[in-house]
Amino acid sequence: MKNNSIHSIVEKQRNFFNTHTTLDINWRIDQLIRLKIAVQTYEKDIMQALHEDLGRCETEAYLTDIGPLILEINEAIAHTKKWAKPETHFSGIQCFPSLITKVFKMPYGVTLIMSPFNFPILLTLGVLAATISAGNTAVLKTSSKSAHCTAVMKKLIESTFDEQYITLIDGGHDVADACLAERFDKIFYTGSPTVGRHIMHAAAENLTPVALELGGENGNWCIIRKDADIKDAAQKIAFFKACNSGQICININQIAIEQSIAEPFIEELKKAFIKQLGTNPHTNKEYAHLITEQAYDNCANEAETYKDRIVFGGSGNRETLRFDPTIIFPVQIDEPIVNHELFNPLLPIVPYDNEEALLETIASREHGLALYIFTQDTKWAENVISTMQYGGGCINEVCMHLMVRGVPFNGTGHSGMGAYHGEWGFREFTHPSTVLYGSTKFNLPLRNHPYKSYKKVLLKLFER
């Protein structure tokens, strides 16, 4: 798509936004209902596209993309009126006689949503539900890596919404840069920290506010203490690490485990992988594959670097792009594999015997998007999660915090900024406008010149 075409789309959307059509709350809800119906209408096509792009089976496609998307849209349909209602505040005696102030939740205007390949449906249309709820227009720039999902979503959007309201643009990095060259009123990006920096740099040209959902530079830690239920932990971790072949921004990047239980835990983890996927996971049709040959090669090459410490997995099939969940043990905490986001099914395990030193090292690195802790000592876990910097996480569970309604999903530092899901998504795509309702009667002259001594006394009384 040429730059002038993108510019034309943005201008059409700005003109449409300026008609104030999107400010009507009932109209927004109607658009959310249209989006839900469209997702349900195209459900089979979406499942097929997810299979072609990522090798997803139908159950996993519904579990991780379609089902959560429907829940997200339903929540917006049910609560947009409540979220959009202006807040009324008492202005305070210092503002007498103007006693009423309201906070209006105003849409930004024309938004740009840039989504990744790993959950192409949820992370595009789920964010779209938030921006619709908030009263914006939207340009969607989807990943060129998940081409089949992009094609389905393009049909879905074009058959449901007018281009002047919502449109989807496909293409590679050149098209993404052409979008970033336009003046948007809000940009929402999901992806890597490297591209996140590029987004912020481009947004700075127009002082455009951004929300970034990133994976983090050093990946997400899972800490397993010696008092943990290792069988329970193994079952949950095996499911999560295998899900979408490890291509999940909140997935476990590496495990830190107390030295004395490392080997028993690994045995449980092997059993869990075999129980869920068989002895050769890369031949299991329910196991998703890596997105591209390059992603497969990166995974296989890193596994080769650590081949002398692979205790489970390590095999794959480049033709199908499936690589086994692979346990690497032991790994030291300063090795390269635990200092970058993997985004694949490799799972390095770091044994530790000094808990304090472990936590200090994790805290010294870039903030992760997630933190997982397995322990029977809830007080210890609460102390850790309340003093570390990360996006979100779980105690004795994995990934399920993503499914909780009414709570934010977000990152911090190198794992992102901003938050969404439910009302938090509505807030992310609106800016609060504070308006005081002035009175024309009983106005006190305290603020007016000349400033006589009694005015200071009264001001101190009112403003203490």
Tab-separated table of C-alpha atoms in Angstrom:
chain	number	residue	atom	x	y	z
A	1	MET	CA	0.000	0.000	0.000
A	2	LYS	CA	1.342	3.409	-0.994
A	3	ASN	CA	1.899	6.164	1.534
A	4	ASN	CA	-0.716	8.425	-0.030
A	5	SER	CA	-3.324	5.659	0.312
A	6	ILE	CA	-2.582	5.318	4.021
A	7	HIS	CA	-2.713	9.076	4.422
A	8	SER	CA	-6.095	9.129	2.694
A	9	ILE	CA	-7.453	6.471	5.061
A	10	VAL	CA	-6.263	8.374	8.115
A	11	GLU	CA	-7.826	11.612	6.863
A	12	LYS	CA	-11.127	9.865	6.117
A	13	GLN	CA	-11.165	8.492	9.650
A	14	ARG	CA	-10.333	11.882	11.134
A	15	ASN	CA	-13.180	13.472	9.199
A	16	PHE	CA	-15.552	10.734	10.340
A	17	PHE	CA	-14.469	11.101	13.965
A	18	ASN	CA	-15.124	14.825	13.720
A	19	THR	CA	-18.772	14.104	12.884
A	20	HIS	CA	-19.077	12.976	16.556
A	21	THR	CA	-20.850	9.776	15.506
A	22	THR	CA	-18.598	7.669	17.720
A	23	LEU	CA	-19.441	9.706	20.820
A	24	ASP	CA	-22.870	8.082	21.042
A	25	ILE	CA	-22.627	5.240	23.568
A	26	ASN	CA	-25.453	3.169	22.078
A	27	TRP	CA	-23.837	3.460	18.670
A	28	ARG	CA	-20.554	2.111	20.113
A	29	ILE	CA	-22.374	-0.833	21.655
A	30	ASP	CA	-24.002	-1.583	18.304
A	31	GLN	CA	-20.537	-1.692	16.719
A	32	LEU	CA	-19.311	-4.076	19.415
A	33	ILE	CA	-22.281	-6.346	18.734
A	34	ARG	CA	-21.438	-6.230	15.017
A	35	LEU	CA	-17.856	-7.199	15.826
A	36	LYS	CA	-18.998	-10.135	17.954
A	37	ILE	CA	-21.352	-11.399	15.246
A	38	ALA	CA	-18.566	-11.094	12.677
A	39	VAL	CA	-16.158	-13.131	14.815
A	40	GLN	CA	-18.796	-15.829	15.279
A	41	THR	CA	-19.620	-15.792	11.551
A	42	TYR	CA	-15.978	-16.208	10.574
A	43	GLU	CA	-15.120	-18.653	13.381
A	44	LYS	CA	-14.349	-21.592	11.098
A	45	ASP	CA	-12.271	-19.420	8.793
A	46	ILE	CA	-10.361	-18.051	11.779
A	47	MET	CA	-9.635	-21.559	13.060
A	48	GLN	CA	-8.382	-22.627	9.637
A	49	ALA	CA	-6.173	-19.535	9.380
A	50	LEU	CA	-4.697	-20.150	12.833
A	51	HIS	CA	-3.940	-23.717	11.772
A	52	GLU	CA	-2.251	-22.608	8.560
A	53	ASP	CA	-0.178	-19.878	10.213
A	54	LEU	CA	0.687	-21.518	13.532
A	55	GLY	CA	-0.412	-25.148	13.328
A	56	ARG	CA	-3.084	-24.630	15.971
A	57	CYS	CA	-5.650	-27.355	16.502
A	58	GLU	CA	-9.265	-26.189	16.806
A	59	THR	CA	-9.394	-26.575	20.582
A	60	GLU	CA	-6.279	-24.501	21.174
A	61	ALA	CA	-7.447	-21.936	18.622
A	62	TYR	CA	-10.653	-21.447	20.562
A	63	LEU	CA	-8.940	-21.615	23.971
A	64	THR	CA	-6.329	-18.978	23.233
A	65	ASP	CA	-7.745	-16.679	20.552
A	66	ILE	CA	-11.463	-16.937	19.834
A	67	GLY	CA	-12.886	-17.683	23.299
A	68	PRO	CA	-10.990	-14.907	25.139
A	69	LEU	CA	-11.897	-12.502	22.324
A	70	ILE	CA	-15.622	-13.219	22.701
A	71	LEU	CA	-15.312	-12.686	26.472
A	72	GLU	CA	-13.520	-9.385	25.886
A	73	ILE	CA	-16.214	-8.145	23.511
A	74	ASN	CA	-19.010	-9.325	25.823
A	75	GLU	CA	-17.523	-7.406	28.728
A	76	ALA	CA	-17.328	-4.245	26.642
A	77	ILE	CA	-20.924	-4.642	25.455
A	78	ALA	CA	-22.144	-5.108	29.037
A	79	HIS	CA	-20.197	-2.283	30.667
A	80	THR	CA	-19.411	0.471	28.149
A	81	LYS	CA	-22.306	2.633	29.389
A	82	LYS	CA	-20.992	2.426	32.936
A	83	TRP	CA	-17.382	3.036	31.925
A	84	ALA	CA	-18.271	6.056	29.783
A	85	LYS	CA	-20.451	7.757	32.379
A	86	PRO	CA	-18.891	11.048	33.503
A	87	GLU	CA	-17.684	11.118	37.105
A	88	THR	CA	-19.145	13.808	39.356
A	89	HIS	CA	-16.945	15.293	42.082
A	90	PHE	CA	-17.419	17.866	44.821
A	91	SER	CA	-15.190	20.763	43.834
A	92	GLY	CA	-14.273	21.561	47.435
A	93	ILE	CA	-14.905	24.569	49.622
A	94	GLN	CA	-11.887	26.296	48.085
A	95	CYS	CA	-13.841	26.528	44.812
A	96	PHE	CA	-17.040	27.905	46.417
A	97	PRO	CA	-19.587	28.673	45.047
A	98	SER	CA	-18.650	26.393	42.098
A	99	LEU	CA	-19.266	23.076	43.835
A	100	ILE	CA	-19.669	20.596	40.948
A	101	THR	CA	-16.846	19.194	38.789
A	102	LYS	CA	-17.200	16.422	36.235
A	103	VAL	CA	-14.627	14.178	34.584
A	104	PHE	CA	-15.548	13.212	31.042
A	105	LYS	CA	-14.017	10.125	29.394
A	106	MET	CA	-13.114	11.410	25.940
A	107	PRO	CA	-11.886	9.259	23.042
A	108	TYR	CA	-8.502	10.147	21.586
A	109	GLY	CA	-9.684	10.103	17.981
A	110	VAL	CA	-7.926	8.130	15.235
A	111	THR	CA	-6.009	5.168	16.660
A	112	LEU	CA	-3.391	2.823	15.229
A	113	ILE	CA	-3.328	-0.777	16.476
A	114	MET	CA	-0.223	-2.765	15.537
A	115	SER	CA	-0.533	-6.457	16.390
A	116	PRO	CA	1.867	-9.446	16.454
A	117	PHE	CA	1.797	-12.888	14.851
A	118	ASN	CA	1.587	-15.107	17.914
A	119	PHE	CA	-2.062	-14.435	18.830
A	120	PRO	CA	-3.058	-12.559	15.706
A	121	ILE	CA	-6.824	-12.633	16.245
A	122	LEU	CA	-7.035	-11.896	19.968
A	123	LEU	CA	-4.301	-9.263	19.988
A	124	THR	CA	-5.871	-7.433	17.071
A	125	LEU	CA	-9.615	-7.674	17.585
A	126	GLY	CA	-9.408	-7.721	21.390
A	127	VAL	CA	-7.630	-4.366	21.324
A	128	LEU	CA	-10.107	-3.191	18.685
A	129	ALA	CA	-12.971	-3.935	21.099
A	130	ALA	CA	-11.363	-1.566	23.612
A	131	THR	CA	-10.944	1.265	21.116
A	132	ILE	CA	-14.517	0.843	19.828
A	133	SER	CA	-15.818	0.928	23.401
A	134	ALA	CA	-13.860	4.125	24.009
A	135	GLY	CA	-15.306	5.837	20.929
A	136	ASN	CA	-12.330	5.996	18.566
A	137	THR	CA	-11.796	5.060	14.953
A	138	ALA	CA	-9.070	2.514	14.184
A	139	VAL	CA	-6.469	1.554	11.619
A	140	LEU	CA	-5.279	-2.016	12.161
A	141	LYS	CA	-1.773	-3.008	11.034
A	142	THR	CA	-1.432	-6.757	11.417
A	143	SER	CA	1.658	-8.957	11.176
A	144	SER	CA	2.844	-10.051	7.740
A	145	LYS	CA	4.098	-13.293	9.324
A	146	SER	CA	0.563	-14.543	10.067
A	147	ALA	CA	-0.679	-13.913	6.536
A	148	HIS	CA	-3.695	-16.241	6.608
A	149	CYS	CA	-5.051	-14.651	9.781
A	150	THR	CA	-4.505	-11.204	8.291
A	151	ALA	CA	-6.478	-12.224	5.186
A	152	VAL	CA	-9.408	-13.501	7.261
A	153	MET	CA	-9.457	-10.424	9.477
A	154	LYS	CA	-9.323	-8.173	6.416
A	155	LYS	CA	-12.459	-9.853	5.058
A	156	LEU	CA	-14.101	-9.691	8.469
A	157	ILE	CA	-13.398	-5.980	8.896
A	158	GLU	CA	-14.341	-4.993	5.352
A	159	SER	CA	-17.651	-6.869	5.567
A	160	THR	CA	-18.523	-5.355	8.941
A	161	PHE	CA	-17.274	-1.763	9.080
A	162	ASP	CA	-16.867	1.188	6.764
A	163	GLU	CA	-13.287	2.126	5.890
A	164	GLN	CA	-13.788	5.599	7.344
A	165	TYR	CA	-14.419	3.983	10.738
A	166	ILE	CA	-12.240	0.857	10.909
A	167	THR	CA	-9.862	-0.513	8.321
A	168	LEU	CA	-7.158	-3.164	8.208
A	169	ILE	CA	-3.893	-2.603	6.388
A	170	ASP	CA	-1.616	-5.520	5.547
A	171	GLY	CA	1.998	-5.494	4.432
A	172	GLY	CA	5.531	-5.613	5.790
A	173	HIS	CA	7.822	-3.243	7.670
A	174	ASP	CA	7.621	-0.597	4.949
A	175	VAL	CA	3.856	-0.387	5.381
A	176	ALA	CA	4.229	-0.262	9.168
A	177	ASP	CA	6.675	2.653	8.818
A	178	ALA	CA	4.290	4.409	6.444
A	179	CYS	CA	1.576	4.121	9.104
A	180	LEU	CA	3.919	5.487	11.753
A	181	ALA	CA	4.689	8.478	9.546
A	182	GLU	CA	1.040	9.555	9.875
A	183	ARG	CA	-0.294	11.601	12.767
A	184	PHE	CA	-2.441	9.325	14.899
A	185	ASP	CA	-4.049	10.298	18.190
A	186	LYS	CA	-3.106	7.043	19.953
A	187	ILE	CA	-0.884	4.089	19.068
A	188	PHE	CA	-1.197	0.633	20.625
A	189	TYR	CA	1.599	-1.832	19.813
A	190	THR	CA	2.133	-5.425	20.889
A	191	GLY	CA	5.488	-7.037	20.133
A	192	SER	CA	9.184	-6.858	20.926
A	193	PRO	CA	11.069	-4.212	22.936
A	194	THR	CA	13.282	-3.505	19.910
A	195	VAL	CA	10.333	-2.542	17.733
A	196	GLY	CA	8.751	-0.822	20.734
A	197	ARG	CA	11.638	1.648	20.778
A	198	HIS	CA	11.090	2.310	17.074
A	199	ILE	CA	7.368	2.911	17.703
A	200	MET	CA	8.096	5.404	20.481
A	201	HIS	CA	10.636	7.251	18.376
A	202	ALA	CA	8.135	7.628	15.520
A	203	ALA	CA	5.314	8.594	17.900
A	204	ALA	CA	7.485	11.289	19.446
A	205	GLU	CA	7.486	13.199	16.164
A	206	ASN	CA	3.804	14.006	16.689
A	207	LEU	CA	3.761	13.665	20.503
A	208	THR	CA	1.368	10.756	20.055
A	209	PRO	CA	0.619	8.802	23.245
A	210	VAL	CA	1.494	5.110	23.039
A	211	ALA	CA	0.654	1.889	24.811
A	212	LEU	CA	3.232	-0.884	24.501
A	213	GLU	CA	2.727	-4.534	25.392
A	214	LEU	CA	6.187	-6.088	25.148
A	215	GLY	CA	7.791	-9.383	26.087
A	216	GLY	CA	10.741	-7.976	28.000
A	217	GLU	CA	14.449	-8.173	27.258
A	218	ASN	CA	15.331	-10.958	29.710
A	219	GLY	CA	12.141	-12.994	29.589
A	220	ASN	CA	9.809	-14.103	32.366
A	221	TRP	CA	11.038	-16.005	35.394
A	222	CYS	CA	9.391	-18.914	37.164
A	223	ILE	CA	10.711	-19.573	40.687
A	224	ILE	CA	10.164	-22.987	42.265
A	225	ARG	CA	11.016	-23.309	45.953
A	226	LYS	CA	11.821	-26.559	47.738
A	227	ASP	CA	8.420	-26.605	49.487
A	228	ALA	CA	6.493	-26.479	46.165
A	229	ASP	CA	4.218	-29.239	44.907
A	230	ILE	CA	6.511	-30.214	42.048
A	231	LYS	CA	4.033	-32.534	40.326
A	232	ASP	CA	1.410	-29.803	40.181
A	233	ALA	CA	3.991	-27.271	39.016
A	234	ALA	CA	5.274	-29.644	36.314
A	235	GLN	CA	1.810	-30.269	34.863
A	236	LYS	CA	0.988	-26.573	34.650
A	237	ILE	CA	4.375	-25.562	33.266
A	238	ALA	CA	4.337	-28.338	30.639
A	239	PHE	CA	0.969	-27.169	29.330
A	240	PHE	CA	2.028	-23.544	29.256
A	241	LYS	CA	5.441	-24.027	27.667
A	242	ALA	CA	3.943	-26.225	24.948
A	243	CYS	CA	1.059	-23.847	24.261
A	244	ASN	CA	1.565	-22.119	20.902
A	245	SER	CA	5.022	-23.705	20.841
A	246	GLY	CA	6.239	-21.248	23.472
A	247	GLN	CA	5.382	-18.194	21.361
A	248	ILE	CA	3.607	-16.326	24.159
A	249	CYS	CA	4.739	-13.010	25.587
A	250	ILE	CA	3.878	-14.090	29.147
A	251	ASN	CA	5.323	-17.589	28.803
A	252	ILE	CA	8.002	-18.925	31.108
A	253	ASN	CA	11.384	-18.075	29.662
A	254	GLN	CA	13.442	-19.835	32.321
A	255	ILE	CA	12.919	-21.653	35.610
A	256	ALA	CA	14.916	-20.997	38.780
A	257	ILE	CA	14.627	-23.983	41.090
A	258	GLU	CA	16.056	-24.806	44.491
A	259	GLN	CA	19.003	-27.129	43.918
A	260	SER	CA	17.774	-30.006	46.111
A	261	ILE	CA	14.544	-30.542	44.132
A	262	ALA	CA	15.824	-29.792	40.635
A	263	GLU	CA	16.214	-33.379	39.459
A	264	PRO	CA	12.925	-34.701	40.918
A	265	PHE	CA	11.117	-31.759	39.343
A	266	ILE	CA	12.714	-32.398	35.952
A	267	GLU	CA	11.529	-35.992	36.061
A	268	GLU	CA	7.995	-34.796	36.772
A	269	LEU	CA	8.250	-32.261	33.966
A	270	LYS	CA	9.358	-34.953	31.499
A	271	LYS	CA	6.387	-37.099	32.499
A	272	ALA	CA	4.034	-34.144	32.072
A	273	PHE	CA	5.303	-33.352	28.570
A	274	ILE	CA	5.023	-37.004	27.535
A	275	LYS	CA	1.534	-37.324	29.022
A	276	GLN	CA	0.306	-34.239	27.183
A	277	LEU	CA	2.138	-34.532	23.852
A	278	GLY	CA	3.657	-38.017	23.617
A	279	THR	CA	7.275	-39.086	23.325
A	280	ASN	CA	7.804	-37.166	20.071
A	281	PRO	CA	5.852	-33.919	20.443
A	282	HIS	CA	6.893	-32.618	17.021
A	283	THR	CA	4.787	-35.375	15.446
A	284	ASN	CA	1.698	-34.472	17.480
A	285	LYS	CA	-0.875	-32.622	15.340
A	286	GLU	CA	-2.256	-30.837	18.415
A	287	TYR	CA	1.119	-29.196	19.020
A	288	ALA	CA	1.445	-25.780	17.351
A	289	HIS	CA	4.480	-24.958	15.236
A	290	LEU	CA	6.896	-22.044	15.081
A	291	ILE	CA	5.831	-19.190	12.845
A	292	THR	CA	8.618	-19.230	10.220
A	293	GLU	CA	11.679	-21.161	9.096
A	294	GLN	CA	13.833	-18.435	10.592
A	295	ALA	CA	12.114	-18.874	13.982
A	296	TYR	CA	12.657	-22.633	13.721
A	297	ASP	CA	16.323	-22.201	12.802
A	298	ASN	CA	16.900	-19.782	15.688
A	299	CYS	CA	15.397	-22.304	18.079
A	300	ALA	CA	17.301	-25.269	16.636
A	301	ASN	CA	20.608	-23.368	16.602
A	302	GLU	CA	20.281	-22.284	20.217
A	303	ALA	CA	19.382	-25.841	21.204
A	304	GLU	CA	22.502	-27.053	19.384
A	305	THR	CA	24.617	-24.644	21.456
A	306	TYR	CA	23.383	-26.356	24.622
A	307	LYS	CA	23.085	-29.890	23.233
A	308	ASP	CA	25.356	-31.371	25.922
A	309	ARG	CA	22.850	-30.240	28.567
A	310	ILE	CA	19.580	-31.166	26.884
A	311	VAL	CA	17.842	-33.653	29.195
A	312	PHE	CA	14.553	-33.804	27.295
A	313	GLY	CA	13.533	-32.965	23.728
A	314	GLY	CA	15.998	-31.345	21.375
A	315	SER	CA	14.456	-32.728	18.186
A	316	GLY	CA	12.227	-31.224	15.552
A	317	ASN	CA	11.083	-31.217	11.941
A	318	ARG	CA	11.967	-28.174	9.868
A	319	GLU	CA	9.371	-29.038	7.232
A	320	THR	CA	6.528	-28.851	9.746
A	321	LEU	CA	8.295	-26.133	11.825
A	322	ARG	CA	7.644	-28.135	15.005
A	323	PHE	CA	10.401	-28.340	17.609
A	324	ASP	CA	9.981	-30.402	20.780
A	325	PRO	CA	9.634	-28.769	24.186
A	326	THR	CA	13.262	-28.926	25.275
A	327	ILE	CA	14.571	-28.972	28.845
A	328	ILE	CA	18.117	-27.667	29.260
A	329	PHE	CA	19.807	-28.362	32.607
A	330	PRO	CA	21.833	-27.141	34.404
A	331	VAL	CA	22.116	-23.543	33.216
A	332	GLN	CA	23.911	-20.805	35.106
A	333	ILE	CA	22.085	-17.554	35.722
A	334	ASP	CA	24.543	-15.461	33.714
A	335	GLU	CA	24.465	-17.573	30.517
A	336	PRO	CA	23.172	-16.031	27.264
A	337	ILE	CA	20.091	-18.252	27.029
A	338	VAL	CA	18.618	-16.730	30.196
A	339	ASN	CA	19.432	-13.176	29.188
A	340	HIS	CA	17.082	-12.774	26.230
A	341	GLU	CA	13.486	-13.571	25.388
A	342	LEU	CA	13.328	-17.024	23.773
A	343	PHE	CA	9.791	-17.104	22.285
A	344	ASN	CA	10.117	-20.806	21.520
A	345	PRO	CA	9.803	-24.177	23.336
A	346	LEU	CA	13.308	-24.152	24.849
A	347	LEU	CA	13.204	-24.196	28.650
A	348	PRO	CA	16.468	-23.570	30.519
A	349	ILE	CA	16.487	-24.528	34.195
A	350	VAL	CA	18.697	-22.615	36.615
A	351	PRO	CA	19.426	-24.356	39.940
A	352	TYR	CA	20.036	-22.088	42.918
A	353	ASP	CA	21.040	-22.473	46.557
A	354	ASN	CA	21.099	-18.792	47.538
A	355	GLU	CA	17.579	-17.403	47.366
A	356	GLU	CA	18.538	-13.836	48.207
A	357	ALA	CA	21.194	-13.711	45.500
A	358	LEU	CA	18.724	-15.138	42.965
A	359	LEU	CA	16.134	-12.458	43.674
A	360	GLU	CA	18.764	-9.716	43.556
A	361	THR	CA	19.929	-10.901	40.131
A	362	ILE	CA	16.414	-11.083	38.711
A	363	ALA	CA	15.615	-7.636	40.102
A	364	SER	CA	18.776	-6.178	38.549
A	365	ARG	CA	17.700	-7.171	35.038
A	366	GLU	CA	15.023	-5.645	32.808
A	367	HIS	CA	11.489	-6.058	34.105
A	368	GLY	CA	9.614	-9.069	32.801
A	369	LEU	CA	6.021	-9.124	31.626
A	370	ALA	CA	5.231	-11.963	34.029
A	371	LEU	CA	6.524	-13.622	37.193
A	372	TYR	CA	5.476	-17.058	38.421
A	373	ILE	CA	6.165	-18.527	41.864
A	374	PHE	CA	5.529	-22.045	43.132
A	375	THR	CA	5.673	-22.421	46.914
A	376	GLN	CA	3.551	-23.396	49.905
A	377	ASP	CA	4.715	-20.276	51.734
A	378	THR	CA	2.174	-17.721	50.529
A	379	LYS	CA	3.548	-14.975	52.782
A	380	TRP	CA	7.001	-15.369	51.241
A	381	ALA	CA	5.505	-15.281	47.749
A	382	GLU	CA	3.470	-12.165	48.549
A	383	ASN	CA	6.605	-10.459	49.854
A	384	VAL	CA	8.425	-11.243	46.599
A	385	ILE	CA	5.631	-10.147	44.266
A	386	SER	CA	5.130	-6.933	46.228
A	387	THR	CA	8.786	-5.911	45.968
A	388	MET	CA	9.703	-7.013	42.407
A	389	GLN	CA	8.990	-5.087	39.204
A	390	TYR	CA	7.079	-7.017	36.525
A	391	GLY	CA	3.807	-6.873	34.601
A	392	GLY	CA	1.653	-9.498	36.332
A	393	GLY	CA	1.814	-13.119	37.370
A	394	CYS	CA	0.631	-16.022	39.502
A	395	ILE	CA	1.364	-17.919	42.685
A	396	ASN	CA	1.148	-21.701	42.181
A	397	GLU	CA	-0.343	-21.174	38.726
A	398	VAL	CA	0.675	-20.004	35.267
A	399	CYS	CA	-0.888	-17.602	32.733
A	400	MET	CA	-4.385	-17.638	34.255
A	401	HIS	CA	-4.137	-14.042	35.464
A	402	LEU	CA	-4.660	-13.163	31.802
A	403	MET	CA	-8.185	-14.610	31.975
A	404	VAL	CA	-9.458	-12.705	35.009
A	405	ARG	CA	-12.127	-10.151	34.159
A	406	GLY	CA	-11.870	-6.603	35.451
A	407	VAL	CA	-8.113	-6.584	36.035
A	408	PRO	CA	-5.382	-4.949	33.915
A	409	PHE	CA	-2.902	-6.698	31.663
A	410	ASN	CA	0.256	-4.656	31.391
A	411	GLY	CA	4.007	-4.449	31.468
A	412	THR	CA	6.525	-2.075	32.963
A	413	GLY	CA	9.831	-0.779	31.679
A	414	HIS	CA	11.149	-3.061	28.961
A	415	SER	CA	7.980	-5.166	29.130
A	416	GLY	CA	5.776	-2.229	28.217
A	417	MET	CA	3.607	0.648	29.345
A	418	GLY	CA	-0.127	1.168	29.551
A	419	ALA	CA	-2.750	-1.471	30.330
A	420	TYR	CA	-5.837	-3.034	28.822
A	421	HIS	CA	-8.600	-5.667	29.136
A	422	GLY	CA	-12.087	-4.656	30.211
A	423	GLU	CA	-12.370	-1.227	31.761
A	424	TRP	CA	-8.578	-0.835	31.686
A	425	GLY	CA	-8.717	-1.033	27.888
A	426	PHE	CA	-11.457	1.584	27.839
A	427	ARG	CA	-9.278	3.825	30.006
A	428	GLU	CA	-6.251	3.251	27.788
A	429	PHE	CA	-8.132	4.581	24.758
A	430	THR	CA	-9.709	7.573	26.500
A	431	HIS	CA	-8.301	10.676	28.132
A	432	PRO	CA	-10.031	12.181	31.181
A	433	SER	CA	-11.237	15.753	30.774
A	434	THR	CA	-11.969	17.640	33.989
A	435	VAL	CA	-14.629	20.345	33.779
A	436	LEU	CA	-15.694	22.587	36.660
A	437	TYR	CA	-19.213	24.009	36.546
A	438	GLY	CA	-18.879	27.620	37.597
A	439	SER	CA	-21.475	29.651	39.483
A	440	THR	CA	-22.437	33.208	38.577
A	441	LYS	CA	-23.700	34.004	42.070
A	442	PHE	CA	-22.172	34.309	45.533
A	443	ASN	CA	-18.647	34.538	44.118
A	444	LEU	CA	-16.071	35.496	46.726
A	445	PRO	CA	-13.435	38.089	45.748
A	446	LEU	CA	-10.575	36.222	47.461
A	447	ARG	CA	-8.675	35.569	44.255
A	448	ASN	CA	-8.998	39.111	42.979
A	449	HIS	CA	-6.549	41.986	43.484
A	450	PRO	CA	-5.785	43.706	45.717
A	451	TYR	CA	-4.520	40.914	47.995
A	452	LYS	CA	-5.438	42.211	51.421
A	453	SER	CA	-4.208	40.528	54.585
A	454	TYR	CA	-7.589	39.011	55.509
A	455	LYS	CA	-7.642	37.115	52.200
A	456	LYS	CA	-4.525	35.147	53.137
A	457	VAL	CA	-6.144	34.181	56.445
A	458	LEU	CA	-9.286	32.943	54.683
A	459	LEU	CA	-7.293	31.112	52.018
A	460	LYS	CA	-5.318	29.254	54.674
A	461	LEU	CA	-8.599	28.306	56.316
A	462	PHE	CA	-10.115	26.986	53.068
A	463	GLU	CA	-7.022	25.289	51.629
A	464	ARG	CA	-5.543	23.508	54.583
